[in-house]
Short mmCIF file of C-alpha atoms and ligand atoms in Angstrom, two decimals:
data_model
loop_
_atom_site.label_atom_id
_atom_site.label_comp_id
_atom_site.label_asym_id
_atom_site.label_seq_id
_atom_site.Cartn_x
_atom_site.Cartn_y
_atom_site.Cartn_z
CA MET A 844 103.76 -132.26 -89.64
CA SER A 845 107.36 -131.40 -90.29
CA ASP A 846 108.39 -127.76 -90.68
CA ASN A 847 108.64 -127.80 -94.41
CA GLN A 848 105.48 -129.62 -95.44
CA SER A 849 102.73 -127.05 -95.01
CA SER A 850 104.12 -124.03 -96.82
CA PRO A 851 107.45 -123.12 -98.35
CA PRO A 852 110.00 -121.78 -95.87
CA ARG A 853 110.27 -118.04 -95.44
CA THR A 854 113.98 -118.11 -94.75
CA TRP A 855 116.14 -120.97 -95.87
CA ALA A 856 119.72 -122.00 -96.48
CA GLU A 857 120.41 -123.70 -99.78
CA ILE A 858 123.24 -126.15 -99.27
CA ASP A 859 124.88 -127.27 -102.47
CA LEU A 860 126.53 -130.64 -101.92
CA SER A 861 128.22 -130.56 -105.31
CA ALA A 862 130.06 -127.43 -104.13
CA LEU A 863 131.11 -129.36 -101.01
CA ARG A 864 132.55 -132.14 -103.19
CA HIS A 865 134.31 -129.57 -105.34
CA ASN A 866 135.95 -127.93 -102.31
CA LEU A 867 137.04 -131.32 -101.00
CA ALA A 868 138.71 -132.04 -104.34
CA VAL A 869 140.50 -128.67 -104.10
CA ALA A 870 141.74 -129.50 -100.58
CA ARG A 871 143.05 -132.84 -101.86
CA ASP A 872 144.68 -131.32 -104.95
CA ILE A 873 146.42 -128.50 -103.15
CA SER A 874 147.61 -130.47 -100.13
CA GLY A 875 148.33 -133.78 -101.81
CA GLN A 876 147.40 -135.30 -98.43
CA SER A 877 144.71 -137.37 -96.81
CA VAL A 878 141.83 -135.34 -95.38
CA MET A 879 140.29 -135.03 -91.97
CA ALA A 880 137.05 -133.17 -92.76
CA VAL A 881 136.19 -130.91 -89.84
CA LEU A 882 132.48 -131.30 -89.04
CA LYS A 883 132.29 -129.57 -85.66
CA ALA A 884 129.57 -127.04 -84.81
CA ALA A 885 126.90 -128.73 -86.92
CA ALA A 886 129.37 -128.88 -89.82
CA TYR A 887 129.71 -125.10 -89.61
CA GLY A 888 125.93 -124.74 -89.62
CA HIS A 889 125.36 -127.03 -92.62
CA ASP A 890 123.96 -129.95 -90.49
CA ILE A 891 126.42 -132.52 -89.23
CA LYS A 892 124.38 -135.58 -90.21
CA LYS A 893 123.75 -134.42 -93.76
CA ILE A 894 127.36 -133.46 -94.31
CA ALA A 895 128.65 -136.69 -92.75
CA LEU A 896 126.42 -138.70 -95.07
CA ALA A 897 127.47 -136.66 -98.08
CA LEU A 898 131.16 -137.13 -97.30
CA ASP A 899 131.00 -140.72 -96.07
CA LYS A 900 131.45 -142.04 -99.61
CA GLU A 901 134.41 -139.76 -100.30
CA ASN A 902 137.17 -141.83 -98.74
CA ILE A 903 137.95 -139.42 -95.96
CA ALA A 904 140.42 -140.47 -93.25
CA PHE A 905 138.56 -138.88 -90.32
CA PHE A 906 135.67 -136.62 -89.45
CA GLY A 907 136.95 -134.08 -86.91
CA VAL A 908 134.50 -133.10 -84.15
CA ALA A 909 134.64 -131.01 -80.99
CA SER A 910 132.62 -133.19 -78.65
CA VAL A 911 131.12 -136.57 -77.95
CA ILE A 912 127.64 -135.32 -78.77
CA GLU A 913 128.81 -134.47 -82.29
CA ALA A 914 130.50 -137.86 -82.61
CA ARG A 915 127.22 -139.50 -81.59
CA ARG A 916 125.29 -137.55 -84.21
CA ILE A 917 127.64 -138.76 -86.91
CA HIS A 918 127.52 -142.32 -85.56
CA SER A 919 123.71 -142.27 -85.70
CA THR A 920 123.80 -141.84 -89.48
CA GLY A 921 125.55 -145.17 -89.91
CA SER A 922 128.60 -143.41 -91.36
CA LYS A 923 131.68 -145.62 -91.52
CA THR A 924 134.26 -142.81 -91.54
CA ARG A 925 136.49 -142.72 -88.45
CA ILE A 926 135.73 -139.98 -85.93
CA TYR A 927 138.44 -137.85 -84.35
CA LEU A 928 138.00 -135.66 -81.26
CA LEU A 929 139.89 -132.43 -81.92
CA GLY A 930 140.25 -131.31 -78.31
CA PRO A 931 140.58 -132.71 -74.80
CA THR A 932 137.88 -135.01 -73.44
CA LEU A 933 136.36 -135.16 -69.98
CA ALA A 934 136.84 -138.29 -67.85
CA ASP A 935 133.18 -139.30 -67.99
CA GLU A 936 133.13 -139.08 -71.80
CA ARG A 937 135.94 -141.55 -72.32
CA ALA A 938 134.22 -144.90 -71.77
CA GLU A 939 131.93 -144.09 -74.69
CA ILE A 940 134.86 -143.01 -76.85
CA VAL A 941 136.61 -146.31 -76.18
CA ALA A 942 133.45 -148.35 -76.75
CA GLN A 943 132.78 -146.60 -80.06
CA ARG A 944 136.44 -146.71 -81.13
CA TRP A 945 136.51 -142.97 -81.74
CA THR A 946 140.01 -141.47 -81.90
CA PRO A 947 141.01 -139.08 -79.13
CA SER A 948 143.71 -136.42 -79.29
CA ILE A 949 145.86 -136.60 -76.18
CA SER A 950 147.14 -133.53 -74.34
CA SER A 951 148.19 -135.04 -71.02
CA ILE A 952 149.63 -138.21 -69.52
CA GLU A 953 146.48 -138.54 -67.38
CA GLU A 954 144.25 -138.75 -70.46
CA ALA A 955 146.51 -141.38 -71.99
CA GLN A 956 146.54 -143.46 -68.80
CA HIS A 957 142.78 -143.25 -68.47
CA PHE A 958 142.19 -144.38 -72.05
CA ASP A 959 144.66 -147.20 -71.48
CA GLU A 960 142.81 -148.29 -68.37
CA LEU A 961 139.38 -148.09 -69.99
CA ASN A 962 140.57 -150.14 -72.93
CA SER A 963 142.35 -152.70 -70.76
CA ASN A 964 141.73 -156.16 -71.94
CA THR A 965 139.12 -157.34 -69.53
CA THR A 966 136.72 -158.30 -72.30
CA GLN A 967 136.86 -161.61 -74.16
CA PRO A 968 138.16 -161.53 -76.78
CA PRO A 969 140.41 -158.65 -75.66
CA LEU A 970 140.01 -155.32 -77.41
CA PRO A 971 142.89 -154.27 -79.66
CA PRO A 972 144.85 -151.23 -78.45
CA LEU A 973 142.95 -147.98 -79.02
CA PRO A 974 144.64 -145.75 -81.63
CA VAL A 975 145.23 -142.24 -80.25
CA HIS A 976 146.89 -139.10 -81.58
CA ILE A 977 149.26 -136.93 -79.57
CA THR A 978 148.73 -133.18 -79.68
CA VAL A 979 151.77 -130.93 -79.51
CA ASP A 980 151.44 -127.24 -78.72
CA THR A 981 153.64 -125.41 -81.22
CA GLY A 982 151.97 -122.09 -80.45
CA MET A 983 148.19 -122.34 -80.23
CA GLY A 984 148.16 -122.38 -76.43
CA ARG A 985 144.92 -124.36 -76.26
CA GLY A 986 146.09 -127.90 -75.63
CA GLY A 987 148.80 -130.44 -76.21
CA PHE A 988 152.26 -131.15 -74.87
CA LEU A 989 154.83 -128.39 -75.06
CA PRO A 990 157.59 -129.36 -77.52
CA ASP A 991 160.25 -129.80 -74.84
CA MET A 992 158.01 -132.20 -72.88
CA LEU A 993 157.11 -134.26 -75.90
CA ASP A 994 159.90 -136.82 -75.93
CA SER A 995 159.38 -137.82 -72.33
CA ALA A 996 155.58 -137.88 -72.81
CA LEU A 997 155.95 -140.17 -75.82
CA ASP A 998 158.26 -142.45 -73.87
CA LYS A 999 155.70 -142.79 -71.10
CA ILE A 1000 152.71 -143.16 -73.39
CA SER A 1001 154.48 -145.78 -75.52
CA THR A 1002 154.69 -148.05 -72.50
CA LEU A 1003 150.89 -148.18 -72.19
CA LYS A 1004 149.81 -151.45 -73.77
CA ASN A 1005 146.15 -150.75 -74.40
CA ILE A 1006 146.55 -147.65 -76.49
CA THR A 1007 148.71 -147.14 -79.53
CA ILE A 1008 150.10 -143.87 -80.81
CA GLU A 1009 148.81 -143.61 -84.35
CA GLY A 1010 149.33 -139.96 -85.06
CA ILE A 1011 150.60 -136.60 -84.00
CA GLY A 1012 149.03 -133.21 -84.62
CA SER A 1013 149.44 -129.56 -83.85
CA HIS A 1014 147.38 -126.46 -84.67
CA LEU A 1015 148.03 -123.09 -86.30
CA PRO A 1016 146.64 -119.99 -84.54
CA SER A 1017 147.49 -117.46 -87.23
CA ALA A 1018 148.04 -119.12 -90.60
CA ASP A 1019 145.92 -116.36 -92.20
CA GLU A 1020 147.55 -113.54 -90.23
CA ASP A 1021 151.20 -114.16 -89.39
CA ARG A 1022 153.33 -115.90 -91.99
CA GLU A 1023 156.58 -115.74 -90.09
CA PHE A 1024 155.17 -117.33 -86.96
CA THR A 1025 153.31 -120.00 -88.94
CA LEU A 1026 156.49 -120.92 -90.82
CA SER A 1027 158.26 -121.31 -87.49
CA GLN A 1028 155.52 -123.72 -86.38
CA PHE A 1029 155.98 -125.79 -89.54
CA GLU A 1030 159.72 -125.85 -88.80
CA THR A 1031 159.24 -126.94 -85.17
CA PHE A 1032 156.87 -129.68 -86.24
CA LYS A 1033 159.19 -130.86 -89.00
CA TYR A 1034 162.22 -130.88 -86.74
CA PHE A 1035 160.37 -132.96 -84.23
CA ILE A 1036 159.02 -135.50 -86.71
CA GLU A 1037 162.43 -135.90 -88.35
CA ASN A 1038 164.21 -136.37 -85.05
CA CYS A 1039 161.68 -138.51 -83.26
CA GLU A 1040 162.27 -142.24 -82.85
CA HIS A 1041 158.59 -142.94 -82.98
CA HIS A 1042 156.95 -143.55 -86.35
CA PHE A 1043 153.58 -141.87 -86.76
CA GLN A 1044 151.11 -143.14 -89.30
CA TYR A 1045 149.41 -139.74 -89.35
CA THR A 1046 151.08 -136.35 -89.00
CA HIS A 1047 148.88 -133.26 -89.22
CA LEU A 1048 149.15 -129.54 -88.74
CA ALA A 1049 147.18 -127.58 -91.33
CA ASN A 1050 143.71 -126.10 -91.07
CA SER A 1051 142.23 -124.43 -94.18
CA ALA A 1052 144.61 -121.48 -94.19
CA GLY A 1053 147.54 -123.76 -93.43
CA LEU A 1054 146.87 -126.06 -96.35
CA LEU A 1055 146.04 -123.29 -98.81
CA ASP A 1056 149.08 -121.14 -98.12
CA TYR A 1057 151.85 -123.47 -96.89
CA THR A 1058 153.48 -126.75 -97.79
CA SER A 1059 155.09 -129.32 -95.56
CA SER A 1060 157.26 -132.32 -96.33
CA VAL A 1061 156.45 -134.09 -93.08
CA THR A 1062 152.66 -133.98 -92.78
CA ASN A 1063 150.38 -136.45 -94.55
CA LEU A 1064 146.97 -135.39 -93.26
CA CYS A 1065 145.25 -131.99 -93.36
CA ARG A 1066 142.27 -130.77 -91.35
CA PRO A 1067 140.19 -128.38 -93.48
CA GLY A 1068 137.01 -126.91 -92.04
CA LEU A 1069 136.02 -123.53 -93.47
CA MET A 1070 137.33 -124.17 -96.99
CA LEU A 1071 135.20 -127.31 -97.37
CA TYR A 1072 132.19 -125.05 -96.96
CA GLY A 1073 133.53 -122.88 -99.75
CA ILE A 1074 134.95 -119.93 -97.86
CA SER A 1075 138.64 -119.16 -98.04
CA PRO A 1076 140.23 -117.66 -94.95
CA ILE A 1077 142.69 -116.04 -97.36
CA GLU A 1078 141.04 -113.88 -100.02
CA LYS A 1079 143.42 -114.75 -102.87
CA TYR A 1080 142.27 -118.38 -102.84
CA GLN A 1081 138.54 -117.65 -102.77
CA HIS A 1082 138.25 -118.09 -106.56
CA LEU A 1083 139.21 -121.77 -106.18
CA LEU A 1084 136.24 -122.52 -103.93
CA LYS A 1085 132.47 -122.66 -104.29
CA PRO A 1086 130.35 -121.40 -101.39
CA VAL A 1087 128.15 -124.26 -100.15
CA MET A 1088 125.54 -122.29 -98.20
CA THR A 1089 123.33 -119.54 -99.60
CA LEU A 1090 121.05 -117.85 -97.09
CA LYS A 1091 117.81 -116.68 -98.65
CA SER A 1092 114.57 -115.08 -97.59
CA LYS A 1093 111.60 -113.38 -99.23
CA ILE A 1094 110.13 -109.92 -99.51
CA THR A 1095 107.02 -109.97 -97.33
CA LEU A 1096 105.85 -106.37 -97.86
CA ILE A 1097 106.65 -103.30 -99.97
CA ARG A 1098 105.65 -99.78 -99.01
CA GLU A 1099 106.39 -96.18 -100.03
CA LEU A 1100 107.55 -94.24 -97.00
CA PRO A 1101 107.70 -90.42 -96.97
CA ALA A 1102 110.75 -88.31 -96.18
CA GLY A 1103 111.14 -87.80 -92.45
CA HIS A 1104 109.87 -91.29 -91.57
CA GLY A 1105 112.07 -93.37 -89.25
CA VAL A 1106 113.02 -96.97 -90.06
CA SER A 1107 113.61 -99.71 -87.49
CA TYR A 1108 114.52 -99.75 -83.83
CA GLY A 1109 116.17 -96.72 -82.36
CA ARG A 1110 115.14 -94.75 -85.49
CA SER A 1111 118.83 -94.67 -86.38
CA VAL A 1112 117.69 -93.94 -89.92
CA VAL A 1113 115.24 -91.15 -90.71
CA LEU A 1114 114.52 -91.10 -94.44
CA GLU A 1115 115.83 -88.06 -96.28
CA LYS A 1116 113.60 -88.63 -99.29
CA PRO A 1117 110.54 -90.70 -100.19
CA THR A 1118 111.73 -94.30 -100.28
CA ARG A 1119 110.39 -97.63 -101.49
CA VAL A 1120 110.97 -99.93 -98.54
CA ALA A 1121 110.78 -103.71 -98.78
CA THR A 1122 110.54 -105.83 -95.66
CA VAL A 1123 112.44 -109.14 -95.86
CA GLY A 1124 111.45 -111.98 -93.55
CA ALA A 1125 114.79 -112.76 -91.90
CA GLY A 1126 116.68 -111.25 -89.02
CA TYR A 1127 119.09 -111.95 -86.22
CA GLY A 1128 116.70 -114.66 -84.97
CA ASP A 1129 117.84 -116.56 -88.07
CA GLY A 1130 121.47 -115.78 -87.38
CA TYR A 1131 121.91 -112.88 -89.75
CA PRO A 1132 124.10 -110.59 -87.65
CA ARG A 1133 122.45 -107.64 -85.97
CA SER A 1134 125.86 -106.03 -85.80
CA VAL A 1135 126.15 -105.38 -89.57
CA SER A 1136 126.51 -101.71 -90.21
CA PRO A 1137 123.47 -100.73 -92.28
CA GLU A 1138 125.45 -98.18 -94.29
CA LYS A 1139 127.46 -101.01 -95.84
CA ALA A 1140 125.18 -104.04 -95.69
CA ALA A 1141 123.00 -105.13 -98.59
CA VAL A 1142 121.00 -108.04 -99.95
CA ILE A 1143 120.58 -109.22 -103.52
CA ILE A 1144 117.12 -109.00 -105.09
CA ARG A 1145 116.69 -109.88 -108.79
CA GLY A 1146 120.46 -109.75 -109.14
CA VAL A 1147 120.64 -106.19 -107.81
CA ARG A 1148 122.40 -105.10 -104.64
CA CYS A 1149 119.87 -103.33 -102.45
CA PRO A 1150 120.97 -101.61 -99.24
CA ILE A 1151 119.67 -102.51 -95.80
CA ILE A 1152 118.01 -99.56 -94.03
CA GLY A 1153 118.22 -99.23 -90.27
CA ARG A 1154 118.89 -101.92 -87.70
CA VAL A 1155 118.40 -105.61 -88.33
CA THR A 1156 115.49 -106.81 -86.18
CA MET A 1157 114.87 -110.31 -84.86
CA ASP A 1158 112.66 -111.46 -87.74
CA GLN A 1159 112.69 -108.74 -90.36
CA ILE A 1160 115.06 -106.48 -92.24
CA MET A 1161 114.11 -103.37 -94.19
CA ILE A 1162 115.60 -102.89 -97.64
CA ASP A 1163 115.72 -99.86 -99.94
CA VAL A 1164 114.25 -101.00 -103.26
CA THR A 1165 113.71 -97.52 -104.70
CA ALA A 1166 116.16 -98.37 -107.48
CA LEU A 1167 114.34 -101.62 -108.26
CA PRO A 1168 110.76 -100.71 -109.25
CA GLU A 1169 110.06 -104.25 -110.48
CA ALA A 1170 110.61 -105.76 -106.99
CA GLU A 1171 107.48 -107.50 -105.68
CA ILE A 1172 106.24 -109.26 -102.59
CA GLY A 1173 107.50 -112.86 -102.69
CA ASP A 1174 110.77 -112.02 -104.45
CA GLU A 1175 113.79 -113.91 -103.18
CA ALA A 1176 116.49 -112.01 -101.35
CA GLU A 1177 119.98 -113.45 -101.00
CA LEU A 1178 121.51 -112.46 -97.66
CA PHE A 1179 124.81 -114.19 -98.41
CA GLY A 1180 126.23 -117.04 -100.41
CA GLN A 1181 126.77 -116.60 -104.12
CA GLN A 1182 126.52 -112.88 -104.82
CA ILE A 1183 127.30 -111.46 -101.40
CA SER A 1184 130.12 -113.35 -99.76
CA VAL A 1185 130.08 -114.66 -96.21
CA THR A 1186 133.42 -112.90 -95.85
CA GLU A 1187 131.82 -109.55 -96.74
CA VAL A 1188 129.00 -110.01 -94.22
CA ALA A 1189 131.53 -111.07 -91.58
CA LYS A 1190 133.60 -107.94 -92.19
CA ASN A 1191 130.53 -105.70 -92.04
CA ALA A 1192 129.56 -107.33 -88.76
CA ASN A 1193 133.08 -107.05 -87.38
CA THR A 1194 133.43 -110.81 -87.01
CA ILE A 1195 134.77 -113.80 -88.95
CA SER A 1196 133.23 -116.10 -91.56
CA TRP A 1197 133.35 -119.09 -89.19
CA GLU A 1198 131.02 -117.27 -86.79
CA ILE A 1199 128.58 -116.17 -89.52
CA LEU A 1200 128.13 -119.78 -90.67
CA THR A 1201 127.90 -121.38 -87.23
CA ARG A 1202 125.37 -118.90 -85.89
CA ILE A 1203 122.66 -119.65 -88.48
CA THR A 1204 119.87 -120.83 -86.20
CA PRO A 1205 117.67 -123.95 -86.33
CA ARG A 1206 114.72 -121.80 -87.48
CA VAL A 1207 116.34 -121.64 -90.91
CA THR A 1208 115.24 -124.57 -93.07
CA ARG A 1209 118.17 -126.29 -94.73
CA VAL A 1210 117.47 -127.24 -98.34
CA TYR A 1211 119.96 -129.66 -99.92
CA LEU A 1212 120.85 -129.47 -103.60
CA ASN A 1213 122.77 -131.97 -105.78
CA GLU A 1214 122.80 -134.76 -103.19
C1 LIG B 2568 138.38 -126.10 -86.20
C2 LIG B 2568 139.66 -126.75 -86.40
C3 LIG B 2568 140.17 -126.96 -87.69
C4 LIG B 2568 139.51 -126.40 -88.94
O1 LIG B 2568 139.85 -125.05 -89.08
P1 LIG B 2568 139.41 -124.19 -90.36
O2 LIG B 2568 140.09 -122.90 -90.16
O3 LIG B 2568 137.92 -124.06 -90.30
O4 LIG B 2568 139.88 -124.93 -91.54
C5 LIG B 2568 141.33 -127.70 -87.82
N1 LIG B 2568 141.98 -128.17 -86.74
C6 LIG B 2568 141.53 -127.97 -85.48
C7 LIG B 2568 142.30 -128.52 -84.33
C8 LIG B 2568 140.38 -127.23 -85.26
O5 LIG B 2568 139.95 -127.01 -84.02
#
C-alpha cells in the first residue's frame, strides 16, 4: 500500500502547479529571454519528476540539474526538454551524458577532449557533434575558465570535431547582495561576448536574483531556480511571485499546562502562566528547521499566528493556542507557504530560503494541486 492510501497524511506539502506556471510567466516577462528551469535538488524539494512533467509542455529550453542521477530521473518521465548539467562532470559519468545527448557545461580542456573522444564517430551512422556550453568564471570561483584563458580555450575546443560549442554561461555569486560586483560581472560577460569571434547560440548569466534585478543586452537565456518556486531572493519582488509549496501539519493534541511547567527538550521554556498548548505533528524530521528561534517562530492555525513554544523536536512542535480557544485536535497548521513566508522561516533559522525548501524530507507527502 502506498503511503497515502490508508489514512490522510499528518504532515504534507501542498504544491500548487498553477503557481509554478505563474512564476515561469513572470521569469519570461521580466527577462524577455528563453528559460533554463533549474530543477536540481529534487526541484528544490518539490519532486523533480513532477516538476519536469509539469514544465515539459511549457516550451522550456533546458532543465538545469546538478548531477547525472537527476538527469536520469527527468529522463525516466519521458520528458522531451533538453537537460543541462550545471557543474563539472566526473569522467565515468560522461559516456552516459553523451549517449543520452544531455548538455554538459565545460570548465576545462580535459573535459572537452573527453567528450569529444566519447562522441567520436565510431558508430554507424556517425553521431552528430555533441552540443556543449563553455563556463566562464567571472567571479563565482566554483568552476569555468578564467576570463583571460577563455580565448585560447575556445580556440582549442573549436578544433574538436565531435563536440560543438553551443553556448556560454557564467554565474553570479552575489546578485542579491552586492550590486556593484554583479554589475561588473555583467560588464565582463558583455565585453567578452561582443569581442569574441565565436558565435554562441545561447548566452546565459542570470539566476533568479540576476534576472529580477538586472538587465543584459548580450544574454538570451536565464537560469531561474528559486523564483520558479515562488520565492524571491530579493524582497521587493516577492509580490510578483506565488509560493508553490505550503508545508502543513495537524494539531494532534491540546492540553492546559500550569504555570511552572517546562515545554520541550532542555526545558528552555518554563511557562510563566497557565497555557493552552497544542502539539503539532511535524518537526525537524520533516525538515522544519530545529534552529528556528522559538521566540520569533510561529505557525498559522485558523488564520491566526500562534507562537511556537520551546525547541522543535524531531516529530512534534508545541504551539501556544491560549489566544485561540476554538482550536481543536485535527486543525490544520501552516508551517510556511502562503501566510508565513519561507523567507521568514529561513531568517528565523539563520539560513536561506533555498535550504529551507531543499531540506523538506521524503517523510512529507507531496500533494499536487492544479496539475
Ligand atoms: C542553482 C543555480 C541556479 C539557480 O539559482 P537560483 O538562485 O535558485 O535562481 C542558476 N545557475 C546555476 C549555475 C546554479 O547552480
